[in-house]
């Protein structure tokens, strides 16, 4: 869950970032995802058009009342439409997803309420699914199942429409649920839904040790010394103070709208000023599309501009200026800043008609010559109503002056595909020729060949020395199960075991011979990892096994124990 977007079923102002949805306004359709992603598609003609240079494509099938959002990377997301025949509770909700190859991620909803019941990819022993349970139209818990077995669960509880606690649980070997992490949230009185306190897992443990067993009902004075966040708001509902680490560090926020008309994307539209505990101030200036134009850092009488950017009409960065290149900054002007003509580092970015970055150059001041650093060409892969682009050649220059660059070297790429999808099956990388004065032969190109399965896993790699490595996976876990180096030659085999979350628990390296008391025996180096999630602890043990009986292990070196905790609620 993420806080900040307007949601109700998950708690006031909470939403699931992994579940985008649509809103409708006449012919306009807006894709929303959490509190930070919102793209409005307009329909000036027969097709939907995205703003700026958003390369995602939205289409509509009126017969099935289904919208399809095709991402520029090749994945697809489908949504229920807004027609009268579609139940109102489902309108705009995510109905399905496909990866680049076309594998389906299935969504199941309750027929009347429109509440999500299950999300699943794969079937049988390879299925990965999330199961949603609701109580009084509120999300009660979500359970992760891998291969039909329950692995983890997140339990939600709240009151008066607010989400108050989140508990992460994990199933142990006895089939019982252990609490792994928890978080608590408190809100302002008056039903605003604005968060006042946030407590992460370690804060909850400290409160419990102090005898505060219910941070939701305890007084603000009692819980404030343990809060990871304490928030206050201005009259417009925006955060104006943030205190962290039990109030030890305090940040203040102020906001201002620009008086200038946004005639271009280089006009500043708004600014946010953040005062830090150490006394420094950071001022963020944004344009109309919410791109960061300028970041000003000031403190101890000094000013620094770590971010200074200009944009084209499509809201793409076309210039990045170093702090040394900034001549002046004035909020009274719409352009906000001016750059030095004879000095300061400028990075210039250029794009082709398809929106791909083709050229990166450096320039000394605004009056200097552009010195090319990198040039890129692309190859297209059209599938259905979308074309994806991948680098074909990348040319870089190793030597440069203020007026030009030399020493170009080129890396080229060739691709094959899992037809008829956008999923790559093979990539051949031809590396630059190494000159003789750098210990190369100056003639022969060297290639690296990589092969991928339909899920995008790297399954085989031939390196620069023509040595082949083969990889196998437990795909439902996303974990490697075997690696064979020098396949067809030495066949150096490494095997892995993993838990249901895809974390490696055992590694057995290639077989090799060692001498025990003058007797040669074959062994495999080993490493075992134990995850004690309830204690935020990971234990690593090194050793070996004899190939004659791999069930008998010998440990060597000390056991490594790593403990950590999260402070972010």
GROMACS .gro file of N, CA and C in nm, residues 172-319:
model
  444
  172UNK      N    1   0.561  -2.059   0.923
  172UNK     CA    2   0.677  -2.138   0.965
  172UNK      C    3   0.660  -2.284   0.929
  173UNK      N    4   0.758  -2.365   0.965
  173UNK     CA    5   0.756  -2.507   0.928
  173UNK      C    6   0.642  -2.582   0.995
  174UNK      N    7   0.591  -2.529   1.106
  174UNK     CA    8   0.479  -2.594   1.176
  174UNK      C    9   0.344  -2.553   1.118
  175UNK      N   10   0.346  -2.468   1.016
  175UNK     CA   11   0.221  -2.426   0.955
  175UNK      C   12   0.154  -2.310   1.025
  176UNK      N   13   0.225  -2.245   1.117
  176UNK     CA   14   0.170  -2.131   1.189
  176UNK      C   15   0.229  -2.001   1.135
  177UNK      N   16   0.155  -1.892   1.158
  177UNK     CA   17   0.198  -1.763   1.107
  177UNK      C   18   0.280  -1.689   1.213
  178UNK      N   19   0.402  -1.651   1.177
  178UNK     CA   20   0.488  -1.569   1.263
  178UNK      C   21   0.480  -1.424   1.217
  179UNK      N   22   0.476  -1.331   1.312
  179UNK     CA   23   0.482  -1.189   1.280
  179UNK      C   24   0.626  -1.152   1.245
  180UNK      N   25   0.644  -1.094   1.127
  180UNK     CA   26   0.778  -1.058   1.080
  180UNK      C   27   0.804  -0.909   1.098
  181UNK      N   28   0.711  -0.828   1.057
  181UNK     CA   29   0.723  -0.683   1.071
  181UNK      C   30   0.585  -0.625   1.096
  182UNK      N   31   0.584  -0.508   1.156
  182UNK     CA   32   0.457  -0.440   1.176
  182UNK      C   33   0.478  -0.289   1.169
  183UNK      N   34   0.371  -0.220   1.143
  183UNK     CA   35   0.373  -0.074   1.138
  183UNK      C   36   0.240  -0.022   1.189
  184UNK      N   37   0.245   0.094   1.255
  184UNK     CA   38   0.123   0.158   1.305
  184UNK      C   39   0.117   0.300   1.251
  185UNK      N   40  -0.006   0.348   1.233
  185UNK     CA   41  -0.029   0.483   1.181
  185UNK      C   42  -0.139   0.549   1.263
  186UNK      N   43  -0.116   0.677   1.294
  186UNK     CA   44  -0.218   0.756   1.364
  186UNK      C   45  -0.248   0.881   1.283
  187UNK      N   46  -0.368   0.933   1.302
  187UNK     CA   47  -0.418   1.040   1.216
  187UNK      C   48  -0.468   1.157   1.299
  188UNK      N   49  -0.479   1.271   1.232
  188UNK     CA   50  -0.538   1.387   1.296
  188UNK      C   51  -0.683   1.359   1.333
  189UNK      N   52  -0.729   1.423   1.436
  189UNK     CA   53  -0.870   1.414   1.471
  189UNK      C   54  -0.952   1.498   1.373
  190UNK      N   55  -1.080   1.471   1.367
  190UNK     CA   56  -1.167   1.548   1.280
  190UNK      C   57  -1.199   1.482   1.148
  191UNK      N   58  -1.147   1.360   1.126
  191UNK     CA   59  -1.183   1.286   1.005
  191UNK      C   60  -1.116   1.335   0.878
  192UNK      N   61  -1.004   1.406   0.888
  192UNK     CA   62  -0.936   1.454   0.767
  192UNK      C   63  -0.863   1.342   0.694
  193UNK      N   64  -0.829   1.235   0.767
  193UNK     CA   65  -0.750   1.128   0.707
  193UNK      C   66  -0.604   1.162   0.692
  194UNK      N   67  -0.562   1.276   0.746
  194UNK     CA   68  -0.421   1.315   0.735
  194UNK      C   69  -0.339   1.247   0.844
  195UNK      N   70  -0.231   1.181   0.801
  195UNK     CA   71  -0.147   1.106   0.894
  195UNK      C   72  -0.075   1.201   0.989
  196UNK      N   73  -0.073   1.162   1.117
  196UNK     CA   74  -0.003   1.241   1.218
  196UNK      C   75   0.126   1.173   1.264
  197UNK      N   76   0.118   1.043   1.291
  197UNK     CA   77   0.234   0.966   1.334
  197UNK      C   78   0.248   0.841   1.248
  198UNK      N   79   0.372   0.799   1.224
  198UNK     CA   80   0.400   0.672   1.158
  198UNK      C   81   0.509   0.601   1.237
  199UNK      N   82   0.486   0.472   1.265
  199UNK     CA   83   0.578   0.391   1.344
  199UNK      C   84   0.619   0.268   1.264
  200UNK      N   85   0.748   0.255   1.236
  200UNK     CA   86   0.797   0.136   1.169
  200UNK      C   87   0.817   0.022   1.266
  201UNK      N   88   0.875  -0.088   1.216
  201UNK     CA   89   0.886  -0.210   1.295
  201UNK      C   90   0.970  -0.190   1.420
  202UNK      N   91   1.085  -0.125   1.409
  202UNK     CA   92   1.171  -0.107   1.525
  202UNK      C   93   1.106  -0.013   1.626
  203UNK      N   94   1.036   0.089   1.579
  203UNK     CA   95   0.965   0.178   1.671
  203UNK      C   96   0.858   0.102   1.749
  204UNK      N   97   0.790   0.009   1.681
  204UNK     CA   98   0.688  -0.073   1.749
  204UNK      C   99   0.752  -0.160   1.856
  205UNK      N  100   0.869  -0.214   1.830
  205UNK     CA  101   0.937  -0.297   1.929
  205UNK      C  102   0.980  -0.214   2.050
  206UNK      N  103   1.031  -0.095   2.024
  206UNK     CA  104   1.072  -0.009   2.135
  206UNK      C  105   0.954   0.032   2.221
  207UNK      N  106   0.840   0.061   2.158
  207UNK     CA  107   0.720   0.095   2.235
  207UNK      C  108   0.673  -0.023   2.319
  208UNK      N  109   0.675  -0.143   2.260
  208UNK     CA  110   0.633  -0.261   2.335
  208UNK      C  111   0.725  -0.284   2.454
  209UNK      N  112   0.855  -0.263   2.436
  209UNK     CA  113   0.949  -0.279   2.547
  209UNK      C  114   0.925  -0.177   2.656
  210UNK      N  115   0.869  -0.061   2.619
  210UNK     CA  116   0.839   0.044   2.717
  210UNK      C  117   0.700   0.028   2.777
  211UNK      N  118   0.628  -0.079   2.739
  211UNK     CA  119   0.496  -0.103   2.795
  211UNK      C  120   0.382  -0.040   2.719
  212UNK      N  121   0.411   0.018   2.601
  212UNK     CA  122   0.305   0.077   2.518
  212UNK      C  123   0.264  -0.030   2.417
  213UNK      N  124   0.161  -0.104   2.449
  213UNK     CA  125   0.120  -0.217   2.366
  213UNK      C  126   0.022  -0.179   2.256
  214UNK      N  127  -0.042  -0.065   2.267
  214UNK     CA  128  -0.138  -0.022   2.165
  214UNK      C  129  -0.110   0.124   2.130
  215UNK      N  130  -0.023   0.149   2.035
  215UNK     CA  131   0.012   0.287   2.001
  215UNK      C  132  -0.103   0.365   1.939
  216UNK      N  133  -0.210   0.297   1.898
  216UNK     CA  134  -0.324   0.367   1.841
  216UNK      C  135  -0.404   0.439   1.948
  217UNK      N  136  -0.415   0.376   2.066
  217UNK     CA  137  -0.497   0.435   2.173
  217UNK      C  138  -0.414   0.512   2.275
  218UNK      N  139  -0.282   0.493   2.277
  218UNK     CA  140  -0.198   0.567   2.371
  218UNK      C  141  -0.200   0.715   2.338
  219UNK      N  142  -0.166   0.799   2.435
  219UNK     CA  143  -0.168   0.943   2.412
  219UNK      C  144  -0.055   0.984   2.320
  220UNK      N  145  -0.073   1.101   2.256
  220UNK     CA  146   0.030   1.152   2.165
  220UNK      C  147   0.160   1.178   2.239
  221UNK      N  148   0.150   1.221   2.365
  221UNK     CA  149   0.270   1.247   2.444
  221UNK      C  150   0.348   1.119   2.468
  222UNK      N  151   0.277   1.008   2.487
  222UNK     CA  152   0.344   0.880   2.512
  222UNK      C  153   0.416   0.827   2.388
  223UNK      N  154   0.354   0.841   2.273
  223UNK     CA  155   0.410   0.776   2.154
  223UNK      C  156   0.507   0.864   2.076
  224UNK      N  157   0.501   0.996   2.094
  224UNK     CA  158   0.583   1.087   2.014
  224UNK      C  159   0.733   1.055   2.021
  225UNK      N  160   0.790   1.018   2.137
  225UNK     CA  161   0.934   0.990   2.141
  225UNK      C  162   0.978   0.869   2.059
  226UNK      N  163   0.882   0.788   2.010
  226UNK     CA  164   0.915   0.668   1.934
  226UNK      C  165   0.881   0.680   1.785
  227UNK      N  166   0.813   0.786   1.747
  227UNK     CA  167   0.761   0.797   1.611
  227UNK      C  168   0.873   0.814   1.509
  228UNK      N  169   0.867   0.736   1.402
  228UNK     CA  170   0.959   0.756   1.290
  228UNK      C  171   0.925   0.885   1.217
  229UNK      N  172   0.796   0.912   1.204
  229UNK     CA  173   0.750   1.037   1.144
  229UNK      C  174   0.645   1.101   1.233
  230UNK      N  175   0.654   1.233   1.245
  230UNK     CA  176   0.545   1.313   1.300
  230UNK      C  177   0.520   1.425   1.201
  231UNK      N  178   0.397   1.438   1.153
  231UNK     CA  179   0.363   1.530   1.046
  231UNK      C  180   0.263   1.634   1.093
  232UNK      N  181   0.283   1.758   1.047
  232UNK     CA  182   0.181   1.861   1.061
  232UNK      C  183   0.156   1.922   0.924
  233UNK      N  184   0.045   1.995   0.910
  233UNK     CA  185  -0.001   2.039   0.778
  233UNK      C  186  -0.038   2.186   0.781
  234UNK      N  187  -0.030   2.248   0.662
  234UNK     CA  188  -0.073   2.387   0.651
  234UNK      C  189  -0.222   2.393   0.620
  235UNK      N  190  -0.274   2.513   0.595
  235UNK     CA  191  -0.417   2.530   0.573
  235UNK      C  192  -0.466   2.461   0.447
  236UNK      N  193  -0.376   2.434   0.354
  236UNK     CA  194  -0.414   2.366   0.229
  236UNK      C  195  -0.398   2.215   0.237
  237UNK      N  196  -0.363   2.164   0.354
  237UNK     CA  197  -0.346   2.020   0.370
  237UNK      C  198  -0.213   1.967   0.325
  238UNK      N  199  -0.115   2.055   0.304
  238UNK     CA  200   0.018   2.013   0.263
  238UNK      C  201   0.108   2.000   0.386
  239UNK      N  202   0.201   1.906   0.383
  239UNK     CA  203   0.293   1.888   0.495
  239UNK      C  204   0.376   2.014   0.514
  240UNK      N  205   0.378   2.067   0.637
  240UNK     CA  206   0.465   2.183   0.662
  240UNK      C  207   0.576   2.153   0.761
  241UNK      N  208   0.561   2.046   0.842
  241UNK     CA  209   0.674   2.001   0.924
  241UNK      C  210   0.677   1.849   0.927
  242UNK      N  211   0.797   1.797   0.930
  242UNK     CA  212   0.820   1.653   0.944
  242UNK      C  213   0.928   1.635   1.049
  243UNK      N  214   0.895   1.560   1.154
  243UNK     CA  215   0.992   1.528   1.257
  243UNK      C  216   1.019   1.378   1.253
  244UNK      N  217   1.146   1.341   1.255
  244UNK     CA  218   1.184   1.200   1.245
  244UNK      C  219   1.263   1.157   1.368
  245UNK      N  220   1.278   1.024   1.383
  245UNK     CA  221   1.356   0.966   1.492
  245UNK      C  222   1.309   1.018   1.628
  246UNK      N  223   1.178   1.008   1.650
  246UNK     CA  224   1.124   1.049   1.778
  246UNK      C  225   1.132   1.198   1.803
  247UNK      N  226   1.132   1.277   1.696
  247UNK     CA  227   1.138   1.423   1.709
  247UNK      C  228   1.279   1.478   1.714
  248UNK      N  229   1.379   1.393   1.696
  248UNK     CA  230   1.518   1.438   1.704
  248UNK      C  231   1.555   1.530   1.589
  249UNK      N  232   1.502   1.501   1.470
  249UNK     CA  233   1.533   1.581   1.352
  249UNK      C  234   1.405   1.642   1.298
  250UNK      N  235   1.413   1.768   1.260
  250UNK     CA  236   1.294   1.840   1.215
  250UNK      C  237   1.319   1.902   1.078
  251UNK      N  238   1.221   1.884   0.988
  251UNK     CA  239   1.224   1.942   0.854
  251UNK      C  240   1.100   2.029   0.838
  252UNK      N  241   1.117   2.143   0.775
  252UNK     CA  242   1.002   2.229   0.748
  252UNK      C  243   0.987   2.250   0.598
  253UNK      N  244   0.862   2.265   0.554
  253UNK     CA  245   0.830   2.276   0.412
  253UNK      C  246   0.746   2.400   0.388
  254UNK      N  247   0.775   2.470   0.279
  254UNK     CA  248   0.691   2.581   0.236
  254UNK      C  249   0.674   2.573   0.085
  255UNK      N  250   0.565   2.630   0.035
  255UNK     CA  251   0.528   2.613  -0.105
  255UNK      C  252   0.492   2.748  -0.165
  256UNK      N  253   0.520   2.764  -0.293
  256UNK     CA  254   0.487   2.889  -0.362
  256UNK      C  255   0.459   2.862  -0.508
  257UNK      N  256   0.355   2.925  -0.560
  257UNK     CA  257   0.322   2.917  -0.702
  257UNK      C  258   0.388   3.033  -0.776
  258UNK      N  259   0.429   3.008  -0.898
  258UNK     CA  260   0.494   3.111  -0.979
  258UNK      C  261   0.390   3.208  -1.035
  259UNK      N  262   0.425   3.336  -1.048
  259UNK     CA  263   0.334   3.432  -1.112
  259UNK      C  264   0.344   3.429  -1.264
  260UNK      N  265   0.433   3.347  -1.319
  260UNK     CA  266   0.460   3.350  -1.462
  260UNK      C  267   0.372   3.251  -1.538
  261UNK      N  268   0.328   3.292  -1.655
  261UNK     CA  269   0.248   3.203  -1.741
  261UNK      C  270   0.339   3.096  -1.800
  262UNK      N  271   0.301   2.968  -1.792
  262UNK     CA  272   0.388   2.860  -1.842
  262UNK      C  273   0.388   2.849  -1.994
  263UNK      N  274   0.452   2.945  -2.060
  263UNK     CA  275   0.453   2.947  -2.207
  263UNK      C  276   0.544   2.839  -2.265
  264UNK      N  277   0.633   2.783  -2.185
  264UNK     CA  278   0.719   2.674  -2.229
  264UNK      C  279   0.754   2.589  -2.108
  265UNK      N  280   0.821   2.478  -2.133
  265UNK     CA  281   0.859   2.390  -2.023
  265UNK      C  282   0.984   2.437  -1.950
  266UNK      N  283   1.037   2.554  -1.988
  266UNK     CA  284   1.148   2.612  -1.915
  266UNK      C  285   1.104   2.724  -1.822
  267UNK      N  286   0.973   2.744  -1.810
  267UNK     CA  287   0.918   2.843  -1.717
  267UNK      C  288   0.889   2.774  -1.584
  268UNK      N  289   0.936   2.832  -1.476
  268UNK     CA  290   0.911   2.768  -1.346
  268UNK      C  291   0.768   2.792  -1.303
  269UNK      N  292   0.703   2.685  -1.256
  269UNK     CA  293   0.561   2.689  -1.221
  269UNK      C  294   0.538   2.689  -1.070
  270UNK      N  295   0.623   2.620  -0.996
  270UNK     CA  296   0.607   2.612  -0.851
  270UNK      C  297   0.741   2.584  -0.787
  271UNK      N  298   0.747   2.610  -0.656
  271UNK     CA  299   0.869   2.577  -0.584
  271UNK      C  300   0.832   2.523  -0.446
  272UNK      N  301   0.917   2.434  -0.397
  272UNK     CA  302   0.905   2.379  -0.262
  272UNK      C  303   1.037   2.401  -0.191
  273UNK      N  304   1.030   2.462  -0.074
  273UNK     CA  305   1.150   2.491   0.004
  273UNK      C  306   1.151   2.401   0.127
  274UNK      N  307   1.261   2.330   0.146
  274UNK     CA  308   1.275   2.236   0.257
  274UNK      C  309   1.393   2.282   0.343
  275UNK      N  310   1.365   2.305   0.471
  275UNK     CA  311   1.471   2.340   0.566
  275UNK      C  312   1.514   2.215   0.641
  276UNK      N  313   1.643   2.186   0.640
  276UNK     CA  314   1.696   2.063   0.697
  276UNK      C  315   1.745   2.084   0.840
  277UNK      N  316   1.758   1.975   0.917
  277UNK     CA  317   1.799   1.990   1.058
  277UNK      C  318   1.934   2.058   1.076
  278UNK      N  319   2.027   2.038   0.984
  278UNK     CA  320   2.159   2.098   0.999
  278UNK      C  321   2.166   2.245   0.966
  279UNK      N  322   2.054   2.304   0.925
  279UNK     CA  323   2.052   2.446   0.893
  279UNK      C  324   2.055   2.477   0.745
  280UNK      N  325   2.079   2.379   0.661
  280UNK     CA  326   2.079   2.403   0.517
  280UNK      C  327   1.936   2.407   0.463
  281UNK      N  328   1.921   2.464   0.346
  281UNK     CA  329   1.791   2.476   0.281
  281UNK      C  330   1.803   2.426   0.138
  282UNK      N  331   1.704   2.350   0.096
  282UNK     CA  332   1.698   2.304  -0.042
  282UNK      C  333   1.568   2.355  -0.104
  283UNK      N  334   1.582   2.422  -0.217
  283UNK     CA  335   1.467   2.477  -0.287
  283UNK      C  336   1.453   2.407  -0.422
  284UNK      N  337   1.336   2.348  -0.444
  284UNK     CA  338   1.307   2.272  -0.565
  284UNK      C  339   1.214   2.354  -0.655
  285UNK      N  340   1.256   2.380  -0.778
  285UNK     CA  341   1.175   2.455  -0.874
  285UNK      C  342   1.126   2.359  -0.983
  286UNK      N  343   0.995   2.362  -1.010
  286UNK     CA  344   0.935   2.270  -1.107
  286UNK      C  345   0.868   2.347  -1.221
  287UNK      N  346   0.863   2.283  -1.338
  287UNK     CA  347   0.788   2.342  -1.449
  287UNK      C  348   0.646   2.288  -1.450
  288UNK      N  349   0.570   2.319  -1.553
  288UNK     CA  350   0.429   2.279  -1.558
  288UNK      C  351   0.410   2.128  -1.560
  289UNK      N  352   0.492   2.050  -1.633
  289UNK     CA  353   0.477   1.904  -1.628
  289UNK      C  354   0.535   1.840  -1.503
  290UNK      N  355   0.578   1.922  -1.406
  290UNK     CA  356   0.634   1.874  -1.279
  290UNK      C  357   0.774   1.817  -1.294
  291UNK      N  358   0.847   1.859  -1.398
  291UNK     CA  359   0.989   1.825  -1.408
  291UNK      C  360   1.068   1.918  -1.316
  292UNK      N  361   1.176   1.867  -1.259
  292UNK     CA  362   1.261   1.950  -1.174
  292UNK      C  363   1.353   2.035  -1.262
  293UNK      N  364   1.332   2.166  -1.259
  293UNK     CA  365   1.416   2.259  -1.334
  293UNK      C  366   1.546   2.289  -1.262
  294UNK      N  367   1.535   2.318  -1.133
  294UNK     CA  368   1.651   2.366  -1.059
  294UNK      C  369   1.640   2.321  -0.914
  295UNK      N  370   1.752   2.275  -0.860
  295UNK     CA  371   1.763   2.247  -0.717
  295UNK      C  372   1.871   2.339  -0.661
  296UNK      N  373   1.830   2.420  -0.566
  296UNK     CA  374   1.921   2.516  -0.503
  296UNK      C  375   1.947   2.471  -0.360
  297UNK      N  376   2.074   2.452  -0.326
  297UNK     CA  377   2.114   2.414  -0.191
  297UNK      C  378   2.191   2.530  -0.131
  298UNK      N  379   2.146   2.578  -0.016
  298UNK     CA  380   2.213   2.691   0.048
  298UNK      C  381   2.236   2.662   0.195
  299UNK      N  382   2.347   2.711   0.247
  299UNK     CA  383   2.381   2.694   0.387
  299UNK      C  384   2.519   2.748   0.415
  300UNK      N  385   2.536   2.806   0.535
  300UNK     CA  386   2.663   2.864   0.578
  300UNK      C  387   2.715   2.966   0.477
  301UNK      N  388   2.623   3.044   0.420
  301UNK     CA  389   2.661   3.151   0.329
  301UNK      C  390   2.701   3.106   0.190
  302UNK      N  391   2.682   2.979   0.158
  302UNK     CA  392   2.719   2.927   0.027
  302UNK      C  393   2.596   2.874  -0.045
  303UNK      N  394   2.604   2.875  -0.180
  303UNK     CA  395   2.494   2.828  -0.263
  303UNK      C  396   2.549   2.731  -0.366
  304UNK      N  397   2.473   2.625  -0.392
  304UNK     CA  398   2.514   2.521  -0.487
  304UNK      C  399   2.392   2.478  -0.565
  305UNK      N  400   2.411   2.445  -0.693
  305UNK     CA  401   2.300   2.403  -0.780
  305UNK      C  402   2.330   2.263  -0.835
  306UNK      N  403   2.302   2.158  -0.760
  306UNK     CA  404   2.332   2.022  -0.808
  306UNK      C  405   2.246   1.977  -0.924
  307UNK      N  406   2.129   2.039  -0.943
  307UNK     CA  407   2.043   2.007  -1.057
  307UNK      C  408   2.004   2.137  -1.126
  308UNK      N  409   2.032   2.146  -1.256
  308UNK     CA  410   1.992   2.261  -1.337
  308UNK      C  411   1.965   2.207  -1.478
  309UNK      N  412   1.839   2.215  -1.523
  309UNK     CA  413   1.800   2.146  -1.645
  309UNK      C  414   1.710   2.233  -1.733
  310UNK      N  415   1.716   2.207  -1.863
  310UNK     CA  416   1.624   2.266  -1.959
  310UNK      C  417   1.554   2.154  -2.035
  311UNK      N  418   1.432   2.183  -2.084
  311UNK     CA  419   1.347   2.080  -2.145
  311UNK      C  420   1.294   2.127  -2.280
  312UNK      N  421   1.261   2.030  -2.366
  312UNK     CA  422   1.197   2.065  -2.493
  312UNK      C  423   1.046   2.065  -2.476
  313UNK      N  424   0.974   2.082  -2.586
  313UNK     CA  425   0.828   2.092  -2.580
  313UNK      C  426   0.762   1.960  -2.539
  314UNK      N  427   0.836   1.849  -2.549
  314UNK     CA  428   0.785   1.718  -2.509
  314UNK      C  429   0.824   1.684  -2.365
  315UNK      N  430   0.879   1.779  -2.293
  315UNK     CA  431   0.919   1.762  -2.153
  315UNK      C  432   1.035   1.665  -2.137
  316UNK      N  433   1.122   1.658  -2.239
  316UNK     CA  434   1.242   1.577  -2.230
  316UNK      C  435   1.361   1.666  -2.197
  317UNK      N  436   1.453   1.616  -2.116
  317UNK     CA  437   1.572   1.693  -2.080
  317UNK      C  438   1.659   1.711  -2.204
  318UNK      N  439   1.694   1.835  -2.234
  318UNK     CA  440   1.783   1.861  -2.347
  318UNK      C  441   1.914   1.926  -2.303
  319UNK      N  442   1.920   1.972  -2.177
  319UNK     CA  443   2.044   2.030  -2.128
  319UNK      C  444   2.053   2.012  -1.977
   0.00000   0.00000   0.00000
